[in-house]
PDB file of C-alpha atoms in Angstrom:
ATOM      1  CA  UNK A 143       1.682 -19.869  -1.412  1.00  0.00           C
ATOM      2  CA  UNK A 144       3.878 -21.113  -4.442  1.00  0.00           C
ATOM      3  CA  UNK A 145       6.733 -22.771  -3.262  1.00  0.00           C
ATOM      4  CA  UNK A 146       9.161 -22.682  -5.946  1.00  0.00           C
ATOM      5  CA  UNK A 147       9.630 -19.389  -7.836  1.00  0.00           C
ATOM      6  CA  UNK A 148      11.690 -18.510 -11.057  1.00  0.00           C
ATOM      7  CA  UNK A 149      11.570 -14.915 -11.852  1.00  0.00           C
ATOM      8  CA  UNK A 150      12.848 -15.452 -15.610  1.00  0.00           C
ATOM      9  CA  UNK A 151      10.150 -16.330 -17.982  1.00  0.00           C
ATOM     10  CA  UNK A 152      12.637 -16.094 -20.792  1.00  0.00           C
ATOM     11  CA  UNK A 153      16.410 -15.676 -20.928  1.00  0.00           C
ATOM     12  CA  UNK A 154      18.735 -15.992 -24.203  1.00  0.00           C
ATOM     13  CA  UNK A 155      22.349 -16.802 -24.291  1.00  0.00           C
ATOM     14  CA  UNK A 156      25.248 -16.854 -26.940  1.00  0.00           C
ATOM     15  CA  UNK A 157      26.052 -20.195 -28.069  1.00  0.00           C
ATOM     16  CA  UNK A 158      29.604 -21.314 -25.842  1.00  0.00           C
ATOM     17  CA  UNK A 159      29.229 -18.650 -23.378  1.00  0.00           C
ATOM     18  CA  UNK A 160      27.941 -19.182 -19.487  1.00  0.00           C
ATOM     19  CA  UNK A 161      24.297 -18.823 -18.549  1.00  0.00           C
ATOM     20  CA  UNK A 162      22.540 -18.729 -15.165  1.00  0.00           C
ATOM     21  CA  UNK A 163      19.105 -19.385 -14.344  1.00  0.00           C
ATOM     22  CA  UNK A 164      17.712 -18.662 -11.263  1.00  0.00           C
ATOM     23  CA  UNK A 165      15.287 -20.221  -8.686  1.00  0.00           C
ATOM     24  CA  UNK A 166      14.286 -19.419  -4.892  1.00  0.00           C
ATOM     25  CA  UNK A 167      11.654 -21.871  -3.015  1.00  0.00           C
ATOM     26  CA  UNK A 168       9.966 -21.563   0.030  1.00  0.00           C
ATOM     27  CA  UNK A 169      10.086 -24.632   2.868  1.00  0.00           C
ATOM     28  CA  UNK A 170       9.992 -24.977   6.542  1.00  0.00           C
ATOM     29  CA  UNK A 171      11.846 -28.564   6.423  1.00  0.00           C
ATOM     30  CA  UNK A 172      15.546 -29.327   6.675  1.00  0.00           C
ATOM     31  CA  UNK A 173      16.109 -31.750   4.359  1.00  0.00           C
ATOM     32  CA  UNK A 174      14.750 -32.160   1.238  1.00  0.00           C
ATOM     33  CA  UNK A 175      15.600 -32.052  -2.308  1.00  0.00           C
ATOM     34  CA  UNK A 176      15.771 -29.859  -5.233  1.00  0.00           C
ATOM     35  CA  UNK A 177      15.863 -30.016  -8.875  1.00  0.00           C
ATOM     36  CA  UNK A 178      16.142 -28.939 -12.280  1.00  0.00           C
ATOM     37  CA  UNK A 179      14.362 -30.381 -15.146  1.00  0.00           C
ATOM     38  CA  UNK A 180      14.752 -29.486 -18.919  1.00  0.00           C
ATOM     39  CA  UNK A 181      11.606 -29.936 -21.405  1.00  0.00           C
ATOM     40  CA  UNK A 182      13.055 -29.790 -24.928  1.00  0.00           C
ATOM     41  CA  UNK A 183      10.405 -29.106 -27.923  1.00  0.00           C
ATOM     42  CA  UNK A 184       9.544 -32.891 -27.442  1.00  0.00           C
ATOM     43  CA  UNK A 185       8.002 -32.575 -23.933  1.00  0.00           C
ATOM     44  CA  UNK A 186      10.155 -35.050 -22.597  1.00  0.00           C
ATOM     45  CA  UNK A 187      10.843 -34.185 -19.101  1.00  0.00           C
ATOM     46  CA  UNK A 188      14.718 -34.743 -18.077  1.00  0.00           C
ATOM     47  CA  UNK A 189      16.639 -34.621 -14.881  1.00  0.00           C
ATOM     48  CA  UNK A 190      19.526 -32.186 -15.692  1.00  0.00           C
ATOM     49  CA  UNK A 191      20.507 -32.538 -12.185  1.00  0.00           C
ATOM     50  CA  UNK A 192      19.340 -33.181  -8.046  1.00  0.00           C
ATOM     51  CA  UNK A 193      20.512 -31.350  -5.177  1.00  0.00           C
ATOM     52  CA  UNK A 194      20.061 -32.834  -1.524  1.00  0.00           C
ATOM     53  CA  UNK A 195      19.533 -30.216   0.482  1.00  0.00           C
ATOM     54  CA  UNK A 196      21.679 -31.958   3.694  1.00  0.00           C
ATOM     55  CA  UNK A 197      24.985 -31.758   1.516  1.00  0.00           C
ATOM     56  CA  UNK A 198      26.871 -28.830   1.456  1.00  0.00           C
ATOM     57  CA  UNK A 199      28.631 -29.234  -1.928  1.00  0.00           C
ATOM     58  CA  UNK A 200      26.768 -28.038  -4.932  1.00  0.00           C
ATOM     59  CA  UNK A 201      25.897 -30.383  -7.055  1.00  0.00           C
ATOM     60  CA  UNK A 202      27.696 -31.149 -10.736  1.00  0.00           C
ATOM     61  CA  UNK A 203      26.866 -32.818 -13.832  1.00  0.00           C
ATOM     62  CA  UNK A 204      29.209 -31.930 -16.389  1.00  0.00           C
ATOM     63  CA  UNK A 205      28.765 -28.061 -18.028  1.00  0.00           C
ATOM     64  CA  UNK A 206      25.830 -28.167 -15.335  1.00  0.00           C
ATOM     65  CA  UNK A 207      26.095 -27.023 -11.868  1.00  0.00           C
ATOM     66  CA  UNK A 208      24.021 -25.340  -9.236  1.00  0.00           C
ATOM     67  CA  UNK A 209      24.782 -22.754  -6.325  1.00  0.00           C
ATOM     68  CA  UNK A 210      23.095 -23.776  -3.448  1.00  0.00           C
ATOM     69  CA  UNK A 211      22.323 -21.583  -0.570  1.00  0.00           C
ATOM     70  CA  UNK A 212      19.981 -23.199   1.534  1.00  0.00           C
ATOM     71  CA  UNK A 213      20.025 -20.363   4.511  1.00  0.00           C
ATOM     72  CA  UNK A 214      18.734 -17.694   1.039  1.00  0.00           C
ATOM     73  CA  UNK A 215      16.732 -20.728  -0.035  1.00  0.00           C
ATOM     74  CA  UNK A 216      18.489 -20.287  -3.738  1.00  0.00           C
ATOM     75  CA  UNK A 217      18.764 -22.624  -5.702  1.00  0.00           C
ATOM     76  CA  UNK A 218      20.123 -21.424  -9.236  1.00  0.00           C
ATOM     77  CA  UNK A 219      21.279 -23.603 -12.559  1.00  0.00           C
ATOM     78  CA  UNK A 220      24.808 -22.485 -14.245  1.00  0.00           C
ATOM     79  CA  UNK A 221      25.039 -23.904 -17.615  1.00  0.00           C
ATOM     80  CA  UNK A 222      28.374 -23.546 -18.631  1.00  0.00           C
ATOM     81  CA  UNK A 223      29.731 -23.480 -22.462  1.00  0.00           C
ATOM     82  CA  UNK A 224      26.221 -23.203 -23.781  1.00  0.00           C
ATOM     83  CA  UNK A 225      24.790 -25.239 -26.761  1.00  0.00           C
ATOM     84  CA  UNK A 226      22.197 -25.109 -29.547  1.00  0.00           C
ATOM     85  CA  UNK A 227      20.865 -28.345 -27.791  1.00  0.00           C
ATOM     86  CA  UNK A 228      20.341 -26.251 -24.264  1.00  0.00           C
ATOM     87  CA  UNK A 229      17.391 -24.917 -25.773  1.00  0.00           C
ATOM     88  CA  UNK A 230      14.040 -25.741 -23.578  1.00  0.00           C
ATOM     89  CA  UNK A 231      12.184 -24.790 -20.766  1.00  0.00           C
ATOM     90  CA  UNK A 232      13.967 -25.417 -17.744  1.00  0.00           C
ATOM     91  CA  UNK A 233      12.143 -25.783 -14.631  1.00  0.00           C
ATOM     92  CA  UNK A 234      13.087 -25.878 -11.087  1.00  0.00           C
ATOM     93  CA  UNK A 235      11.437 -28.047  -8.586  1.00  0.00           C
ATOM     94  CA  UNK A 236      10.701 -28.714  -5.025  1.00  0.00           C
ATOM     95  CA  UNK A 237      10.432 -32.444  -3.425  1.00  0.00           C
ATOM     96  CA  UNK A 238       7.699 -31.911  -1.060  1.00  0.00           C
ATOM     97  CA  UNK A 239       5.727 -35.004   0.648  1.00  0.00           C
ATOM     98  CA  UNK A 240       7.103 -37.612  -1.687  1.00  0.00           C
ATOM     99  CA  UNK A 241       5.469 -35.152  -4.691  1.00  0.00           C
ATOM    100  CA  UNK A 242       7.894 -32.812  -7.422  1.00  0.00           C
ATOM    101  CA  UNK A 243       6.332 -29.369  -7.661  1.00  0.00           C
ATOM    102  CA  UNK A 244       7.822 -27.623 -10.181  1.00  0.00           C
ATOM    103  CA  UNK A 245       8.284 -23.741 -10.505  1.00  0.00           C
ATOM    104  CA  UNK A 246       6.767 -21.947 -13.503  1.00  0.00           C
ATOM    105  CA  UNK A 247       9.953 -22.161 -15.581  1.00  0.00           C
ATOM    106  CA  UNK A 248      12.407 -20.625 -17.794  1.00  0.00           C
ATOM    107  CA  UNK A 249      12.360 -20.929 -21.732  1.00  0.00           C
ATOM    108  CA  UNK A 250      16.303 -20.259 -22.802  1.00  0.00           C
ATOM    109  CA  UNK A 251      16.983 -19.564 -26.263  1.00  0.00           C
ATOM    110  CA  UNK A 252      20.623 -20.292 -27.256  1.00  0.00           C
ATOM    111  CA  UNK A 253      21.620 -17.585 -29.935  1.00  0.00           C
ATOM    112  CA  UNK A 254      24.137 -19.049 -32.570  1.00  0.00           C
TER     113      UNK A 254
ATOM    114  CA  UNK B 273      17.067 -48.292 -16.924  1.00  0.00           C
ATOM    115  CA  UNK B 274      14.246 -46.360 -15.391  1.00  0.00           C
ATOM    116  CA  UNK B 275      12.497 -46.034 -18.073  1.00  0.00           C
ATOM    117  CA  UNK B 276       8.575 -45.132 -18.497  1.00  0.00           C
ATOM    118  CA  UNK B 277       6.410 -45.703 -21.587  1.00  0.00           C
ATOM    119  CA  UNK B 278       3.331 -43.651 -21.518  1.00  0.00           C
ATOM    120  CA  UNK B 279       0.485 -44.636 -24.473  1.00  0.00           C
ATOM    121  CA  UNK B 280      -1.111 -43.339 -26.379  1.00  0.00           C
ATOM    122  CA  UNK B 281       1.389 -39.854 -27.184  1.00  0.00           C
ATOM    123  CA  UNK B 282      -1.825 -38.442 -29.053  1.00  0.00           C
ATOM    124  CA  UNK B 283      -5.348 -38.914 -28.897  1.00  0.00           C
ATOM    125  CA  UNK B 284      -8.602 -37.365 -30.362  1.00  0.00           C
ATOM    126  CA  UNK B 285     -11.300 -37.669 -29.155  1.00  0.00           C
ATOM    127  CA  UNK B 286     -15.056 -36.824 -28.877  1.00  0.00           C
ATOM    128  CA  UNK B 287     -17.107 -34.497 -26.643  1.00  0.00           C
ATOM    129  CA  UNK B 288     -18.351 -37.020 -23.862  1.00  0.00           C
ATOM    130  CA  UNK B 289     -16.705 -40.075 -24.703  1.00  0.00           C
ATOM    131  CA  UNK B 290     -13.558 -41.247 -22.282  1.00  0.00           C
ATOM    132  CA  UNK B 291     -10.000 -41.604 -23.181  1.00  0.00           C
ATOM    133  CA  UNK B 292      -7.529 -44.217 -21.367  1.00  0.00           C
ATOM    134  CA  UNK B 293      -3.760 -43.063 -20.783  1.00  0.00           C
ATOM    135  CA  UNK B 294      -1.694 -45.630 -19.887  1.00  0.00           C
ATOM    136  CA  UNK B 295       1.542 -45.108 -18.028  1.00  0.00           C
ATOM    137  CA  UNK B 296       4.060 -48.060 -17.470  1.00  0.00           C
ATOM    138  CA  UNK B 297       7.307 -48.489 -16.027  1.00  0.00           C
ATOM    139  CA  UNK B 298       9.319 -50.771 -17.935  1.00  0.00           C
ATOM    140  CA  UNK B 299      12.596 -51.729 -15.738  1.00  0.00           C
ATOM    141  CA  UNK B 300      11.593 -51.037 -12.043  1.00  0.00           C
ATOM    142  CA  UNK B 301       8.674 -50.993  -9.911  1.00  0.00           C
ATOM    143  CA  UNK B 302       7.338 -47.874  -9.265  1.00  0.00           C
ATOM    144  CA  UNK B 303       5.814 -47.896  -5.580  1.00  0.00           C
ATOM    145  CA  UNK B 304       4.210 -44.546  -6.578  1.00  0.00           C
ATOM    146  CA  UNK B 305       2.996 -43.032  -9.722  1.00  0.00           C
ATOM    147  CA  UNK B 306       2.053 -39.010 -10.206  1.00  0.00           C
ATOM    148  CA  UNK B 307      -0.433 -37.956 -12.880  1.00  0.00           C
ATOM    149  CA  UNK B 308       0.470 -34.186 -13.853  1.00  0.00           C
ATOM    150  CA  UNK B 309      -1.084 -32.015 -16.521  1.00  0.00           C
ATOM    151  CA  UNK B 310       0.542 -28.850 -18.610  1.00  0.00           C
ATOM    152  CA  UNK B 311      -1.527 -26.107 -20.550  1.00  0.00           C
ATOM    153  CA  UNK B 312       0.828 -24.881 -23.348  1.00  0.00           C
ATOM    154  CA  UNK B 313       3.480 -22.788 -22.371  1.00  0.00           C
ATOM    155  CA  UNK B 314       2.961 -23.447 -18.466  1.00  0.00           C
ATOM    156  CA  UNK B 315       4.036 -25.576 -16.073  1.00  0.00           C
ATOM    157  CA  UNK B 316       3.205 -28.974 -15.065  1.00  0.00           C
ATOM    158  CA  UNK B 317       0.675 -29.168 -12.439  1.00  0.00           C
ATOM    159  CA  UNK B 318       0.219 -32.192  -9.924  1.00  0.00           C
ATOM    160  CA  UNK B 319      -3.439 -33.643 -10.968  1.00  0.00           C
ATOM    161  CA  UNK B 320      -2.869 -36.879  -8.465  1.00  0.00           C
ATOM    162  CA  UNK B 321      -0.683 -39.825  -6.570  1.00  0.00           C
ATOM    163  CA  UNK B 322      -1.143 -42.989  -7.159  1.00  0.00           C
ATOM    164  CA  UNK B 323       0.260 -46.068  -5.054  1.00  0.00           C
ATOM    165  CA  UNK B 324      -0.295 -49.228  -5.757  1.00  0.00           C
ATOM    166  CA  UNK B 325      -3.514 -51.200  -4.766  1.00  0.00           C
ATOM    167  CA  UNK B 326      -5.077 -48.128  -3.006  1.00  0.00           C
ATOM    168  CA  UNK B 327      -7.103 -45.119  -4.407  1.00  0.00           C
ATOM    169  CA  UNK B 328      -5.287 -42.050  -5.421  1.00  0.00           C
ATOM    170  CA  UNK B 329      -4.629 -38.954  -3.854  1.00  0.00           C
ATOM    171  CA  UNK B 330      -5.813 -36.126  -6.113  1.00  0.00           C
ATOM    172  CA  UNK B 331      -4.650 -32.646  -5.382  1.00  0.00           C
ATOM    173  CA  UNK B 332      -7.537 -29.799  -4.405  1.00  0.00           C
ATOM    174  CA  UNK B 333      -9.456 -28.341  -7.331  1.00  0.00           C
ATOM    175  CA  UNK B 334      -9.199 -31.830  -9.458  1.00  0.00           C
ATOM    176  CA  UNK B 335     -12.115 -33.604  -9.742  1.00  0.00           C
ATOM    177  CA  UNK B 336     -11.804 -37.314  -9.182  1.00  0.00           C
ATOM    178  CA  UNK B 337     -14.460 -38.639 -10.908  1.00  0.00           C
ATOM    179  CA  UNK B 338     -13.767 -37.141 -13.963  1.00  0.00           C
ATOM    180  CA  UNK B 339     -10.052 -38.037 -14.161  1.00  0.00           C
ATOM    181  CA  UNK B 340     -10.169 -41.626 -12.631  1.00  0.00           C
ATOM    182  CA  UNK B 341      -6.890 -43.347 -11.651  1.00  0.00           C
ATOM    183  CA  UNK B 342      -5.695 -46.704 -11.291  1.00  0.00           C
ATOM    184  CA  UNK B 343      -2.456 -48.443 -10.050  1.00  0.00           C
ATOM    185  CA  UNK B 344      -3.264 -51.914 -10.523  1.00  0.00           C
ATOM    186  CA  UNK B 345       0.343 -52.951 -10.507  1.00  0.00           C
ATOM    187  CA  UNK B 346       3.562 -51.957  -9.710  1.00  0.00           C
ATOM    188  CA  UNK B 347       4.565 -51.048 -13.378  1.00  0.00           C
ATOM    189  CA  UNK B 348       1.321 -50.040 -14.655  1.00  0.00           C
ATOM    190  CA  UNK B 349      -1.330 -47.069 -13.951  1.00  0.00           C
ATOM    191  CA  UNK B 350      -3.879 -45.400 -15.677  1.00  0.00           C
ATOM    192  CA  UNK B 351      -5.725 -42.149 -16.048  1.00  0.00           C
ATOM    193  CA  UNK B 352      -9.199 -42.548 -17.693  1.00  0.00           C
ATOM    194  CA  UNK B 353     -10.471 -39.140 -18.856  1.00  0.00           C
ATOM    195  CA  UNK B 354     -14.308 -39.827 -18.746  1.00  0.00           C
ATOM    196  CA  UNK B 355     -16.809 -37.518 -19.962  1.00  0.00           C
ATOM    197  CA  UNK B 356     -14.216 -35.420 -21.925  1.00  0.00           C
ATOM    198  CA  UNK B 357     -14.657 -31.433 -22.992  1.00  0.00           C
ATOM    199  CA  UNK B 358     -12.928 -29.119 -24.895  1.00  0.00           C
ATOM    200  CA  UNK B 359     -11.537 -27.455 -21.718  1.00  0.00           C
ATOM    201  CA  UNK B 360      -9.977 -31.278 -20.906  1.00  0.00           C
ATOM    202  CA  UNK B 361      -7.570 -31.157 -24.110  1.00  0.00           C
ATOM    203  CA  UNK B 362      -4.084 -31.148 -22.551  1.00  0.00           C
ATOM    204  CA  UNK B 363      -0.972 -32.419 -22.101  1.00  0.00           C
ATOM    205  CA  UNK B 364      -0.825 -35.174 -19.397  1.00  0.00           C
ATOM    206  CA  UNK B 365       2.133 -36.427 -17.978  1.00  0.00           C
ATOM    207  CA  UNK B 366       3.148 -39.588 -15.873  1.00  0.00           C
ATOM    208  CA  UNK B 367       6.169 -39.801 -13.462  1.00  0.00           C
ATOM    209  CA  UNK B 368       6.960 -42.477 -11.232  1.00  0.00           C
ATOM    210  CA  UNK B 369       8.799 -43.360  -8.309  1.00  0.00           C
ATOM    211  CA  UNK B 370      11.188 -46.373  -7.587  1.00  0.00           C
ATOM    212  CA  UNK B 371      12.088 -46.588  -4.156  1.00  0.00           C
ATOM    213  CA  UNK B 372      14.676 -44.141  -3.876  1.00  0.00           C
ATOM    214  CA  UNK B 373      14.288 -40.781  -4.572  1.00  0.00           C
ATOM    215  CA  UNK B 374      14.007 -41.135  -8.437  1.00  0.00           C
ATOM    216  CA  UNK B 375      11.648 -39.893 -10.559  1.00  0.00           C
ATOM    217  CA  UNK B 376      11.331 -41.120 -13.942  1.00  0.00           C
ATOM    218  CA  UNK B 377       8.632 -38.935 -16.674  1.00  0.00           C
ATOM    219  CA  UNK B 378       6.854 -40.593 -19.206  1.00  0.00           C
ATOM    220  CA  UNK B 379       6.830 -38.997 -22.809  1.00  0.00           C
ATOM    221  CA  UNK B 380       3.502 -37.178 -22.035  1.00  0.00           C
ATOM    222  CA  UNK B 381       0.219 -37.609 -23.987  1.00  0.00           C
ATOM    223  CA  UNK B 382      -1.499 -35.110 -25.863  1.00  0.00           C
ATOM    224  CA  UNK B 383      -5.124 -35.121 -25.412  1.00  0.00           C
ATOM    225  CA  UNK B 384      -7.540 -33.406 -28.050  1.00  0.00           C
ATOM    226  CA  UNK B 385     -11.222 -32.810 -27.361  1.00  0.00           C
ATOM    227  CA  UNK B 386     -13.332 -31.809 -30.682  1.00  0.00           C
TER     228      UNK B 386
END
């Protein structure tokens, strides 16, 4: 059974307006930890941002923020203020036994 | 700082001749080390775990003896691609693990069978 799912396979969004990407996951544990990951054209894989799943208040890195609702198991990515440099795959992923499994991800295209 | 070199970041080879990736941390000790592979325009699927000084822990389907791994040090594993095929050209990717919960990705290698 996949454990992290992101319905999306593509999504486009006007440069400077608000974008949400979306994510669900499957798990049986308490505590844990999520994440989002953004692979730009170079392949680099980068930590946009980590949610543990014990602490209530979503987590923020500057135009990025999540909404967290661990009882829905939701776990989406709000990129706020969007910018030509937002363009990549974004994936979501899963801590699970000290491994990252990542979802299939989302390719955004930022339209200028 | 956590930062991870991964070498070569292409490669082209020859049917049945092996390829060495190297994957290095360069300001921490990674305790753990992941080995993860991506078909274009897919995700990046676990191939194996790697700790240090014991064998690795491949994932079902992925067949050990072709993709051999080795943690010889805390800041240094490998993934030795023996026997390669067509169907092995890929993108490989190393991540490793510090002793908190921080993951750190190499620059990924690209791997070309002809």
């Amino acid at each position: 059974a996949q454990t992290v799912t992101q319905s999306q396979p593509e999504m486009s969004v006007q440069e400077a307006e608000t974008v949400t990407l979306s994510c669900t996951y499957d798990t049986s544990e308490s505590d844990y930890y999520l994440f989002w990951y953004k692979q730009p054209p170079s392949r680099q894989m980068i930590l946009v941002i980590r949610q543990e799943a014990y602490k209530q208040q979503n987590a923020t890195e500057n135009r990025f923020s999540v909404n967290f609702q661990k009882a829905a198991k939701s776990f989406s990515l709000k990129i706020s203020d969007s910018q030509l440099g937002d363009a990549a795959m974004y994936f979501c992923a899963y801590l699970r036994d000290d491994k990252i499994i990542f979802g299939k991800g989302t390719r955004l295209h930022i339209l200028p | 700082g956590a930062v991870v070199s991964q070498h070569p970041s292409r490669v082209i080879c020859k049917s049945g001749t092996s390829v060495k990736i190297e994957c290095r941390s360069l300001d921490f000790q990674a305790t753990t080390m992941f080995w993860y592979r991506q078909f274009p325009k897919q995700s990046l699927m676990l191939m194996a775990t790697s700790n240090e000084g014991s064998k690795a822990t491949y994932e079902q389907g992925v067949e050990k003896d072709k993709f051999l791994i080795n943690h010889a040090s805390l800041t240094l594993s490998t993934l030795t691609v023996t026997s390669a095929h067509p169907e092995d050209s890929s993108f490989y990717i190393c991540s490793a693990r510090a002793w908190t919960v921080q993951y750190t990705f190499g620059s990924g290698t690209r791997l070309t069978v002809v």
